[in-house]
Each structure stands twice: as C-alpha cells, then as structure tokens.
Coordinates of C-alpha atoms (C1' of nucleotides) in Angstrom, one line a residue:
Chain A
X1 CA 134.2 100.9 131.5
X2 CA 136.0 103.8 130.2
X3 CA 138.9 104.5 128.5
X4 CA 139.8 107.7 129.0
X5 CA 144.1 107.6 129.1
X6 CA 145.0 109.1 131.8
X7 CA 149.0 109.5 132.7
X8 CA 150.3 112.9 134.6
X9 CA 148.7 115.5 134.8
X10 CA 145.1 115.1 135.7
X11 CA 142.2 116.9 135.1
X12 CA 139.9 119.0 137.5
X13 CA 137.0 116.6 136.5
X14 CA 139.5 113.6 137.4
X15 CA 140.1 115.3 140.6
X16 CA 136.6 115.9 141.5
X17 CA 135.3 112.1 140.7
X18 CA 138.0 111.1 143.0
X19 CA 137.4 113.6 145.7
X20 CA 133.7 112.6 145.3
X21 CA 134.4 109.1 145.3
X22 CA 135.7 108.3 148.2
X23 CA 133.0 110.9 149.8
X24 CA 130.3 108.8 148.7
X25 CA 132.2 105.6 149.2
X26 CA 132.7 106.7 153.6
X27 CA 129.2 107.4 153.6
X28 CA 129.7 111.1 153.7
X29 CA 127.5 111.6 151.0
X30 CA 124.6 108.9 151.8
X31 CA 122.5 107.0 149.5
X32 CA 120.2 109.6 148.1
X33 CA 121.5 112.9 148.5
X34 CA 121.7 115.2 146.3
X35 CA 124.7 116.5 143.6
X36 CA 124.1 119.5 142.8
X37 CA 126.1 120.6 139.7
X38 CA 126.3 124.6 141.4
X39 CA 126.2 123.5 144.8
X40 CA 129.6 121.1 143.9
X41 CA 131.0 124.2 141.7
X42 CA 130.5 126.1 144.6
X43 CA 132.1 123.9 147.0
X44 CA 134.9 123.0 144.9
X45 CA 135.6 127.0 143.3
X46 CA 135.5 125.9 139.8
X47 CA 132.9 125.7 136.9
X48 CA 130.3 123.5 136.3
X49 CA 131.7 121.9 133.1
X50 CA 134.3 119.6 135.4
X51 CA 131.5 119.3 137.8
X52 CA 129.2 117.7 134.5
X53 CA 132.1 115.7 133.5
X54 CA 132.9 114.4 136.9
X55 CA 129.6 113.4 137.9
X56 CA 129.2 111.5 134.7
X57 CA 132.1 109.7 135.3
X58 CA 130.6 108.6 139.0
X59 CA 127.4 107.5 137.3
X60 CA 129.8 105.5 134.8
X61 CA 131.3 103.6 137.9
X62 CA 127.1 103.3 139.1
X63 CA 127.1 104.9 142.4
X64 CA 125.9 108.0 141.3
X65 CA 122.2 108.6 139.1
X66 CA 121.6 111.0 137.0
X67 CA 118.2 111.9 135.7
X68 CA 118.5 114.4 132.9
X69 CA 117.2 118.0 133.2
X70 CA 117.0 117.2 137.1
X71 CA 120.4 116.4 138.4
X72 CA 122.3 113.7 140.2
X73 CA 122.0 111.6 143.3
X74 CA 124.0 109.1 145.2
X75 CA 123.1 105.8 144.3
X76 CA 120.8 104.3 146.5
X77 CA 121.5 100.0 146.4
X78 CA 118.6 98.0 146.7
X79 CA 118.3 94.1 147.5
X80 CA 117.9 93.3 143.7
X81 CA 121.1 95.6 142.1
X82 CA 122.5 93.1 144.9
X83 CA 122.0 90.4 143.9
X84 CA 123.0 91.2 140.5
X85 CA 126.1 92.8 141.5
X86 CA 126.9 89.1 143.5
X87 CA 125.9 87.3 140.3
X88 CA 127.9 89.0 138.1
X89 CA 130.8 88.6 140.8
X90 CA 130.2 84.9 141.1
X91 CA 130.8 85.1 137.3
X92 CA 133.6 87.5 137.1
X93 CA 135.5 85.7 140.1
X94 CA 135.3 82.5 139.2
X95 CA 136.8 82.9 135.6
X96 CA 139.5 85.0 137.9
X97 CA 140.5 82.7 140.0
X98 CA 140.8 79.8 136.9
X99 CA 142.9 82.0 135.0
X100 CA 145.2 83.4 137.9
X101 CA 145.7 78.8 138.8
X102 CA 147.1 79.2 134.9
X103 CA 149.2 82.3 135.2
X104 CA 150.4 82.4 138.6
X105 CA 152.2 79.3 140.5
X106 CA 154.6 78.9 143.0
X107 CA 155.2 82.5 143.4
X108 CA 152.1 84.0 144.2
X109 CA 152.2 81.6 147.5
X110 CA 154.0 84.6 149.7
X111 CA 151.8 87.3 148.9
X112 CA 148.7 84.8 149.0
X113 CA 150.4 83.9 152.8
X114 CA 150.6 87.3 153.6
X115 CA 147.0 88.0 152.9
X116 CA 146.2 85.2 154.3
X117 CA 147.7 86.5 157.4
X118 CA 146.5 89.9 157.6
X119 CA 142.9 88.4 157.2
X120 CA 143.7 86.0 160.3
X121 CA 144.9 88.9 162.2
X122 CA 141.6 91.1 161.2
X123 CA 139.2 88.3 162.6
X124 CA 141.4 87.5 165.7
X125 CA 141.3 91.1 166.4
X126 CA 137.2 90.9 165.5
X127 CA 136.2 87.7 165.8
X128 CA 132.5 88.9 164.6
X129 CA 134.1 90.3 161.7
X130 CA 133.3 93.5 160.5
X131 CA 131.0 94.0 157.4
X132 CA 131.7 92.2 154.0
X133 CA 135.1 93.1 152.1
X134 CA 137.2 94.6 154.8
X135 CA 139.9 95.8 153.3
X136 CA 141.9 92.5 153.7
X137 CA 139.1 90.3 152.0
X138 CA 138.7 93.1 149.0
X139 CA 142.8 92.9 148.8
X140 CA 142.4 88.9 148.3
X141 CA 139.9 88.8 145.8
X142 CA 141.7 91.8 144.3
X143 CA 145.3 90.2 144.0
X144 CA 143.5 87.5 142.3
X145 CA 141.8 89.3 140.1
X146 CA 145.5 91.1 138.9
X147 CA 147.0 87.5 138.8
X148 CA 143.8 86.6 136.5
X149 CA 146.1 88.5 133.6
X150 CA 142.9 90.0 132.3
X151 CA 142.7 94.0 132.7
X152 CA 138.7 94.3 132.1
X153 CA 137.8 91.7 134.9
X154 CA 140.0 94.0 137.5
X155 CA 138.4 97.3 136.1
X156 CA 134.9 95.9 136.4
X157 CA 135.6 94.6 140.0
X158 CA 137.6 97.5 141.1
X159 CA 136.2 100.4 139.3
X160 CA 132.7 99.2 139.4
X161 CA 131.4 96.2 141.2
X162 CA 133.3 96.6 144.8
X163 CA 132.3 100.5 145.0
X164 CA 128.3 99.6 144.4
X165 CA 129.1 97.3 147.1
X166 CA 130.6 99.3 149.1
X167 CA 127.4 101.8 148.9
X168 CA 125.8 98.7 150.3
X169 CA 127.6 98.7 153.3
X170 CA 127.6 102.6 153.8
X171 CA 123.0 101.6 153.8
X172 CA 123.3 98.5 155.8
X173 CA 126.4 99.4 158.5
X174 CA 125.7 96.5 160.8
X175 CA 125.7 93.6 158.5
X176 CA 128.6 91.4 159.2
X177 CA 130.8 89.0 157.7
X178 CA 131.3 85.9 157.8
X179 CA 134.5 85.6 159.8
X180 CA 137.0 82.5 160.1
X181 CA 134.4 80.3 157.7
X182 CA 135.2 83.1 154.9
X183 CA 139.0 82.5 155.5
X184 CA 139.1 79.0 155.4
X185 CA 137.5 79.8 152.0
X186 CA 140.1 81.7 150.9
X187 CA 142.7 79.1 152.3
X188 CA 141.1 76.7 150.0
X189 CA 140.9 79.1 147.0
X190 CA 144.3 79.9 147.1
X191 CA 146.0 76.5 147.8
X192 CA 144.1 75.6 144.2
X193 CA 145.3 78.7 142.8
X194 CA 149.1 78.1 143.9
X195 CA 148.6 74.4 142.6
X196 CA 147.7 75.3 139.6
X197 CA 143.9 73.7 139.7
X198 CA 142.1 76.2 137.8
X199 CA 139.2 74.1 137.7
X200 CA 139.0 74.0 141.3
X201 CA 139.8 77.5 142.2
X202 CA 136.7 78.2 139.7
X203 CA 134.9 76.3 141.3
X204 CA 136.1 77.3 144.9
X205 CA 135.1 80.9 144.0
X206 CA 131.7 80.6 142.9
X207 CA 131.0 79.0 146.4
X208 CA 132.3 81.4 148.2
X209 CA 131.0 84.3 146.6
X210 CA 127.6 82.4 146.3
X211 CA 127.6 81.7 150.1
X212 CA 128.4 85.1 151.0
X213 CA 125.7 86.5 148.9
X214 CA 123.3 84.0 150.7
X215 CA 124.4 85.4 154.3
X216 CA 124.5 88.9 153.1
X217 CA 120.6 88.4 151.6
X218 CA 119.5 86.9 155.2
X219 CA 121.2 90.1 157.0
X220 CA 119.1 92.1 154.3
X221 CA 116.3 90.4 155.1
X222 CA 116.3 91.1 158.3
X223 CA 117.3 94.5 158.7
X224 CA 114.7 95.0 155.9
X225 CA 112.2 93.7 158.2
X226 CA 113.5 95.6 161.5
X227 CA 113.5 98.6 158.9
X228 CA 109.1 97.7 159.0
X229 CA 108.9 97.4 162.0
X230 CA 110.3 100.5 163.2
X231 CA 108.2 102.6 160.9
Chain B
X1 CA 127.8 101.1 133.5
X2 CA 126.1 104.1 133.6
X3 CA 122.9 105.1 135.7
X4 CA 121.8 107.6 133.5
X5 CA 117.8 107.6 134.0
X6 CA 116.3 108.5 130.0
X7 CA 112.8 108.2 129.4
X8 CA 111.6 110.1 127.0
X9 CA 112.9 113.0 125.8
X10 CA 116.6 112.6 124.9
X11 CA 119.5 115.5 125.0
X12 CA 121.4 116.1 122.3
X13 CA 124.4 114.7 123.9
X14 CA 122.3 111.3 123.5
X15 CA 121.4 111.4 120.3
X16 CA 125.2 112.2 119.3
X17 CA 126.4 109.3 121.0
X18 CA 123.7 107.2 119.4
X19 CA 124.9 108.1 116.0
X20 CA 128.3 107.9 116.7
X21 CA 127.9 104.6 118.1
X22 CA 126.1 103.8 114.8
X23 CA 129.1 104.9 112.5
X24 CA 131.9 103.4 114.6
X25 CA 130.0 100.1 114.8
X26 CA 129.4 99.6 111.3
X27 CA 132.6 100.8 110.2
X28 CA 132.1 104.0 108.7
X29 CA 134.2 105.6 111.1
X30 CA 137.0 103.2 111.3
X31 CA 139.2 102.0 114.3
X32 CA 142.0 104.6 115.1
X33 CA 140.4 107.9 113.3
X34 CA 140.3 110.8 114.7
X35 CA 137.2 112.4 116.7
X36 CA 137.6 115.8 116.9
X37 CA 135.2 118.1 119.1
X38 CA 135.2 120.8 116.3
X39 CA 134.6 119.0 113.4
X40 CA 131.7 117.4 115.2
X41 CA 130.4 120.2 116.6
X42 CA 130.3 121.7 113.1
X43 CA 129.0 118.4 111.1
X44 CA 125.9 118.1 113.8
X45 CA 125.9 121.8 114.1
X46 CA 125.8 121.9 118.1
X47 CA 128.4 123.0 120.9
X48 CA 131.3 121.4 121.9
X49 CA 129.6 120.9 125.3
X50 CA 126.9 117.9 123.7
X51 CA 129.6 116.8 121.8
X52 CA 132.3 116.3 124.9
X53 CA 129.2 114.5 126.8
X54 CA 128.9 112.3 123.8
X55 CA 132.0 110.7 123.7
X56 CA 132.5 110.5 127.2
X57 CA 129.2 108.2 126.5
X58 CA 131.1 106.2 124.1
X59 CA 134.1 106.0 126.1
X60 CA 132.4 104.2 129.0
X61 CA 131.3 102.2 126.1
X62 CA 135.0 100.9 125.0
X63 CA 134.7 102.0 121.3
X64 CA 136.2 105.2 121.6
X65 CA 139.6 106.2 123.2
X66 CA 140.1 109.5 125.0
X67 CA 143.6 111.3 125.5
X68 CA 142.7 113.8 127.7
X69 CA 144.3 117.5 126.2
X70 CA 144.8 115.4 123.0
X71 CA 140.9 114.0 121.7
X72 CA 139.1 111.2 120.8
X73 CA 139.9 108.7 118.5
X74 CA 137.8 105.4 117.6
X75 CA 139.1 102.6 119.7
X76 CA 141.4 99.7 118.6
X77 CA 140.8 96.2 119.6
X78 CA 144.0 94.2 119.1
X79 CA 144.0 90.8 119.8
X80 CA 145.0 90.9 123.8
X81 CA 141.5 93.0 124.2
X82 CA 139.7 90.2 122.0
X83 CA 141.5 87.7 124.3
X84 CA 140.5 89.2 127.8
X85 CA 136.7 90.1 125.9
X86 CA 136.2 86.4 125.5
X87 CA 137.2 85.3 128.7
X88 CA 135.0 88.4 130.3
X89 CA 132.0 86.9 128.3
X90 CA 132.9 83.1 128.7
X91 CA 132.4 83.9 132.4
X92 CA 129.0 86.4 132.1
X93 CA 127.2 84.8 129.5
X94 CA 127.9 81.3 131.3
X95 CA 126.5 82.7 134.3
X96 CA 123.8 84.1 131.9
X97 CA 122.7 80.3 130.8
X98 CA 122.5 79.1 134.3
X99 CA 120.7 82.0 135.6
X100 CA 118.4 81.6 132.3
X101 CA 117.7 77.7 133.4
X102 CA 116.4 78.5 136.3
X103 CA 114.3 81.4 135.5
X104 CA 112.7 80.2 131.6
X105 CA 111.0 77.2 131.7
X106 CA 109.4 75.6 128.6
X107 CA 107.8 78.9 127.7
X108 CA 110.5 79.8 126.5
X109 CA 111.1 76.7 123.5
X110 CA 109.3 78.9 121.0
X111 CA 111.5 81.8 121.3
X112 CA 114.4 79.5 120.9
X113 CA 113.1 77.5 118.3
X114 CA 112.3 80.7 116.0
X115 CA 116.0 81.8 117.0
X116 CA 117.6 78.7 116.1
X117 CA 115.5 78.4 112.6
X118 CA 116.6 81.9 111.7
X119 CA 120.1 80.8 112.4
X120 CA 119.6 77.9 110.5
X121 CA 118.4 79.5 107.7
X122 CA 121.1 82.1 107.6
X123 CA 123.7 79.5 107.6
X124 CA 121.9 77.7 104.7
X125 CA 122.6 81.0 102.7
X126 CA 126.2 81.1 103.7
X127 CA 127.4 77.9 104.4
X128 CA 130.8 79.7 104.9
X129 CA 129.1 81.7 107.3
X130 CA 129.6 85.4 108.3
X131 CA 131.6 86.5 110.8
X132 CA 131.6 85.9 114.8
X133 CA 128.3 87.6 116.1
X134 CA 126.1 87.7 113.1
X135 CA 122.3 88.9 114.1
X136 CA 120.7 85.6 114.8
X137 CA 124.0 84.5 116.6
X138 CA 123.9 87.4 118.7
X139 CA 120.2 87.3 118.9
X140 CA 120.5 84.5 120.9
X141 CA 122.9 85.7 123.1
X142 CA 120.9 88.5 123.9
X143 CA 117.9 86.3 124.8
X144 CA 119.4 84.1 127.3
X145 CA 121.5 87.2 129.0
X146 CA 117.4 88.5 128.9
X147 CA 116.3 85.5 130.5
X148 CA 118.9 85.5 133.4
X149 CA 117.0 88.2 134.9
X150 CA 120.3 90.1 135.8
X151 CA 120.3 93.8 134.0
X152 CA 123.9 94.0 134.8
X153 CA 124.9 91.1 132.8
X154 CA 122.5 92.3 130.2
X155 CA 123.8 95.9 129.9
X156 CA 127.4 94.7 129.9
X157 CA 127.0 92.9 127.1
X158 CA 125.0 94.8 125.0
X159 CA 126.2 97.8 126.1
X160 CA 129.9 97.1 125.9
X161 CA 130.8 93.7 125.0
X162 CA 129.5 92.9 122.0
X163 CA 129.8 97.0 120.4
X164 CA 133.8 96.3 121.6
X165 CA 133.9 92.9 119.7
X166 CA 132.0 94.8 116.5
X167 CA 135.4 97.0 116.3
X168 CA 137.0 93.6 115.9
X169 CA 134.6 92.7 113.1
X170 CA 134.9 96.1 111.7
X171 CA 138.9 95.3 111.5
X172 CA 139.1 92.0 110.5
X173 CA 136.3 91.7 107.7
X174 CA 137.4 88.2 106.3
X175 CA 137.2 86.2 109.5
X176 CA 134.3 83.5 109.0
X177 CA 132.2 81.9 111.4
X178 CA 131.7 78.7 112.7
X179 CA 128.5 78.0 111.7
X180 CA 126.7 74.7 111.5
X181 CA 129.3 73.5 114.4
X182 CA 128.1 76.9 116.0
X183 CA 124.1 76.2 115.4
X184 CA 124.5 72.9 117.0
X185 CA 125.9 73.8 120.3
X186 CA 123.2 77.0 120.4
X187 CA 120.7 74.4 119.8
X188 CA 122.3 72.0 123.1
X189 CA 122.4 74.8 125.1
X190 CA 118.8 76.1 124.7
X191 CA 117.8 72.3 124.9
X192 CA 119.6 72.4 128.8
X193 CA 117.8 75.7 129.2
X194 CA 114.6 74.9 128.8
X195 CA 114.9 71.4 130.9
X196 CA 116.0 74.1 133.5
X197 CA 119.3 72.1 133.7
X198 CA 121.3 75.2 134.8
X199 CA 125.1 73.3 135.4
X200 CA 124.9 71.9 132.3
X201 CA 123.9 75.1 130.1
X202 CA 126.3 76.7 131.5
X203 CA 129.1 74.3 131.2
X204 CA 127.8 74.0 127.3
X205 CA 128.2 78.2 127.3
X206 CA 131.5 78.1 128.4
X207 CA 132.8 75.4 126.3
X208 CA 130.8 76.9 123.3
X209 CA 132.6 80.7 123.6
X210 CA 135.5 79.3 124.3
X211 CA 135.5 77.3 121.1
X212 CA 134.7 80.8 119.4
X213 CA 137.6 82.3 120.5
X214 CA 139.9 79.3 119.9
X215 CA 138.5 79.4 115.8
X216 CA 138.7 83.3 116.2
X217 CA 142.0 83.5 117.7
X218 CA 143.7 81.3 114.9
X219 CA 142.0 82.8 112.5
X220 CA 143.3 86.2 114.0
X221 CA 146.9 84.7 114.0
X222 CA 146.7 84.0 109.8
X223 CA 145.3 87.8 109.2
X224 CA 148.7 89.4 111.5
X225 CA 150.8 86.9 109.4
X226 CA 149.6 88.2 105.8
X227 CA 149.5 91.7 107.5
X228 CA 152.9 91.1 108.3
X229 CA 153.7 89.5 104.6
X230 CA 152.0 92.5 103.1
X231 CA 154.3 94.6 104.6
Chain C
dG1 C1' 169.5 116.1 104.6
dA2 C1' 168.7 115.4 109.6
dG3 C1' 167.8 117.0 114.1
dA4 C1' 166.7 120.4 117.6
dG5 C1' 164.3 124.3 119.1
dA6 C1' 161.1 128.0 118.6
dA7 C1' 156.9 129.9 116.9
dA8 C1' 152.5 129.4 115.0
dT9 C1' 148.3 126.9 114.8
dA10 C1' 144.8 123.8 116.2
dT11 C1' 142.4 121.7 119.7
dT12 C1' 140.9 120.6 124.3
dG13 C1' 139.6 122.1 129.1
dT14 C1' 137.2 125.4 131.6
dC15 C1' 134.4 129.5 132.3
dT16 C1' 130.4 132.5 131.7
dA17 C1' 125.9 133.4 130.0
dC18 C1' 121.6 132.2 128.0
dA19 C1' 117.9 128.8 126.9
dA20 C1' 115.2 124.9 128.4
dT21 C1' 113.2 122.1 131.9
dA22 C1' 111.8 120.5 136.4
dA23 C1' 110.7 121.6 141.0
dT24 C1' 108.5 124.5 144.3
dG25 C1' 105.3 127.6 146.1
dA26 C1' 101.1 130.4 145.9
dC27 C1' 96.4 130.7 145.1
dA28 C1' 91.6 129.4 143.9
dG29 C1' 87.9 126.1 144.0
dA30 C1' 85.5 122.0 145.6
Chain D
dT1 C1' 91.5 120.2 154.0
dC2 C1' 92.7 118.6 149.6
dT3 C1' 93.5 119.0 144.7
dG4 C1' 94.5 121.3 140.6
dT5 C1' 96.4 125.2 138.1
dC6 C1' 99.6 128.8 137.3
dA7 C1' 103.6 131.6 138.4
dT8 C1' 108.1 131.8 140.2
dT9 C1' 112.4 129.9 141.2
dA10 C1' 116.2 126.8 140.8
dT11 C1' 118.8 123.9 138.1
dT12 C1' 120.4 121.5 134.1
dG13 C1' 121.6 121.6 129.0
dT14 C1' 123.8 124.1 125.5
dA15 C1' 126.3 128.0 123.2
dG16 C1' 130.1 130.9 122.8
dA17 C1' 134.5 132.8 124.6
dC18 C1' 138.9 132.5 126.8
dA19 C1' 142.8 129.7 128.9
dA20 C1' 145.7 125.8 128.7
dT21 C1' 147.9 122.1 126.1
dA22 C1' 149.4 119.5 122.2
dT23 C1' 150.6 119.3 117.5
dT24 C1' 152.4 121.1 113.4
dT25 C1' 155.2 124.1 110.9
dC26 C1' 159.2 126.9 110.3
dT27 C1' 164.0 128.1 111.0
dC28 C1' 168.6 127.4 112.1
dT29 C1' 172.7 124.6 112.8
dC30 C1' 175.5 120.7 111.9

DNA sequence: GAGAGAAATATTGTCTACAATAATGACAGA
DNA sequence: TCTGTCATTATTGTAGACAATATTTCTCTC
C-alpha cells in the first residue's frame, strides 16, 4: 500500500504508472519483458527520474520486478503467487462480505440486482464464460468490498490483488470461468449480504473464492501440461 | 507489496529506508513530523535522489505520508485506521492459522512451546503487561503467518501491518495488554494448530484479534477522552 | 489587530551528467 | 565446439542543477 495523497494535479510519475498500467494489464507489455528506464524516457519524452518513480510504484502494486542495478520486468505470475493471491482473497473477501451484511441492508439490494443482472446478461451472451473476473464479476466483488466500510481491504483488492490476477489472465488467455454456477454464487452471497447474515455471507465468500481457485488450478494444470507437451 | 529482488548488495536508497523505518518505528521520529528531502539528504550526506526512493519505500509501507509538491511526513494512525488494521488482520492472520494447521504438524510443538514460555515469562515480569504486540506476542504471530506457507500473508504483515500498528504504539504509550487472557488463547490456538485442526485455529484467531481490538479500542476511547479533558 | 495580497523563501519534481554495476561480445585455450 | 576470461557496451544508481510548486514572510488596507 501506499499513501502517497494525491488530489489535482498529478505527477508525470503518476501519469506514467497509469499509462503503464493498463499496458501491462491488456497484455501489451507481456509477462517478462523488459522496462527499460531510457527506453520508457524515450518513449514517453521525459527524464528518467518519473520513469524510476513510476516503475517503483508498479512493482509496489506487484506486477512489475525490479532487480536492482539491472532494471525492471513485467511480472511474470506463476501457479504458486496464485495460489497465494486466492488465499489471501479468500481471506480478504470473506471478512468483506461479513462486514458489508453489517453496514449495508436494504439498500444495497438495487445495485446488488443490477449486478446481478449485468452478470446474467454477460453469461447469456457467453454461456462458456469468458476468463475469471470479467468486468461484471470484478464489479461484484468490488462493490462489496466498498460496502465492507474498510478502505485497506478495497486498496489491496483493487490496487493490488485483482491486477496480479489479471497478469494471470494476460499468461493463461483461454482459461475460463465458471459461468451460471459462479452467479448463482453471487445470488447466494448477496441475498446474505442484503439480510444482514454476515456470518453467512463470510462464509458464502470463502466458498466461492475457494471453488474458483480450485477450477482455476485444474485449467493451470492443464495448460501447464499442454505447455510440455508442446515443447 | 513490492517485487523489489535484493540479495546482496543493498543501495543506498535501502539502507535509508531501513533506518528510517527504524526511527519511525520506535518513536524517535514521531507520528506527524516532518520528513524533508534536504535535511535528510544532508543528515545521511547523499542526494535527494536515494532519499526520494527511500520514502517512496516507506510509503508503500503505511508509516510515512506523502503530499506530492508538499513532502513527507511520518504517518498518523487514528483510531478508524486501527479499526480497519484489525479487521484486515482478523481476516489474514485467521487465514494464516488455518493455512498453518494444515501445513505444521507436531513438529512444530517445540517452536510453540518455546514461544509460549517466553510469553509466559514476560507476562510474569509484567503482570500488567506491555502494550498490544510485544516481541513474544508478535513472535507468535510471525510464526504461524510463516507456517501458512503464503509469502503474501507473511509480507503484509510484517511488512505493513504490524510497522502501521507500531505507529499506534508509538502514539498511545499507556495502552496495556491483555496478557494472561492473551497467553491462554495463543496457547488454544497453537494447541488446534498442531492437531492440524485448521477451522478451529482459525475460528480461535479470529475471535482472539478481535478480542484485541475490542480491549484496544476501549482503551483507545479513555486516552481521546483525557486527551480531550487535557485540553 | 485582522485579513488579503504580493513577494520572498524553501522545498519538491524533473533534468542532465557522472559513477557504479551488470550484461554482452570477443578472443584464447582446451 | 565449449568454456573461461577480459574488454566493451548498456543500463541503473546517484549527484548536482534548474524548473515548478507550496509555504512563509512582509506590506498594505480596513
């Protein structure tokens, strides 16, 4: 985490972390490749002090690695950060989802119906469902992360855990979700959320999470062993 | 996080940070003062540039605040950042204890034993007991987040976590322990760890930081009240 | 004396250049 | 052909200087 304040205007290094962000995040820049401190300053016309800065605030959110004296890579996500990264999501989502059943109620039903909805739409539309956290799922287990009340849960999920994952997905493009068993999941988890049962939700959570780590480590698996036998 | 790869040899900007780190955490440089890139450039006799990467360090670690076009300052915890630290580790360092269950086994008694009879001991010295987080206490924190065989966990809490919650300490001097009460759930816990019995050792984790930051938080409420009297 | 605005000062953000380190390429020997 | 050594090159880490921004001080007016 990092608690640089940040209000107006932003800095070049803020720029570039963002710009950079969401090129490593599409895949643009794969798993591996290089940053370049005068390659970036190059590219982006400036010097390589906002470069420095921006690259260690990349490595801050984990998908970038930088050795000293020899530079910065993309991240590359193996089966093991993974499972950590699920782990400490079971963990982080769970206590979430029991502290948004105590803070939210009745109200948070229409925006938890509206998600709800989208997500239907999404698998309708791809009934294989498209890799994990589509943007509708991330949204779901973001709101409840916001209605959790607690700002460092929603900064490790959003700043940290969901971009390593999302390196993930750039590696492995053909792993898929888990479709209408995943919303009927979130169904569940919400329901307890709206009733108040933080207990439940809790407990609701850590399933889910735990049952899509479990298809996401067979998909691994395999692809890891297609991966073999291709080379 | 960070994903900065040290081995050996450490920069400057390291070493800074370490120190730093050092000074904030054991109250020499109190919450709120002022770090300013000149006078720390001067007192360690380096560039700015080491200096800048120093405390962007110690601002991914919580402890120190940056304004960007303003500086650095040491970071204040109030009590709504003790609150939503609590619930962050209620959920990581229960995940921790089940992790730690499954992974342990008996071999691990001795560790826990020594552990708990330093604790022991050190709460036979001060009955009263010193603050949340003492060594021992934290000691045995540290081993079952090491025993969950998750490095995320492990670097979140002793990376961030607990240096965020010794700001606390370093604020609120007079707040006590709970000591034998606080021995004798440590003791339950490591019992449910090595039987492997993960859903209760991490149940008993739950329940035992939450209990922490029940006595913490009312013990938080009396300092703001004779703050307030004071006034 | 209080408040507003301007000027001066201090500090941070960025740039440029040099020092330090790692990576790459060339060459010799087995 | 492969391995080890050395030289060269590229890049990162740091220092110092300039640009940009915030803070402090000073002056004037009410």
């Amino acid at each position: 985490m990092s608690t640089i304040m940040t209000e107006s205007r932003t800095l070049v290094s803020e720029r570039l972390a963002a710009e950079l962000r969401d090129d490593i995040l599409c895949g643009a820049l794969v798993p591996g490749s290089r940053l370049g401190e005068m390659a970036l300053a190059e590219r982006f016309a400036v010097s390589r002090g906002p470069v420095r800065a921006a690259l260690g605030l990349l490595s801050e959110a984990g998908i970038v690695q930088i050795v000293p004296n020899s530079g910065a890579r993309v991240r590359i996500i193996g089966r093991s950060d993974a499972r950590a990264l699920y782990q400490v999501r079971t963990a982080l989502e769970a206590e979430a989802a029991t502290l948004a059943a105590s803070n939210a109620g009745r109200h948070a039903a229409p925006r938890f119906r509206q998600l709800l909805d989208q997500h239907g739409a999404q698998i309708a539309a791809h009934p294989e469902g498209a890799y994990l956290q589509a943007s509708s799922d991330r949204d779901f287990h973001v709101v409840i992360a916001e209605l959790s009340g607690n700002p460092l849960i929603l900064r490790y999920l959003t700043r940290e855990l969901y971009p390593q994952l999302s390196l993930l997905r750039v590696k492995h493009r053909n792993v898929t979700g888990r479709g209408a068993v995943a919303l009927k999941e979130h169904e569940r988890i919400a329901a307890a959320i709206i009733d108040g049962d933080g207990e439940i939700a809790g407990l609701l959570m850590r399933r889910h999470i735990r049952n899509s780590w479990t298809a996401l480590e067979m998909q691994l698996s395999q692809t890891e062993q297609e991966d073999e036998t291709r080379t």
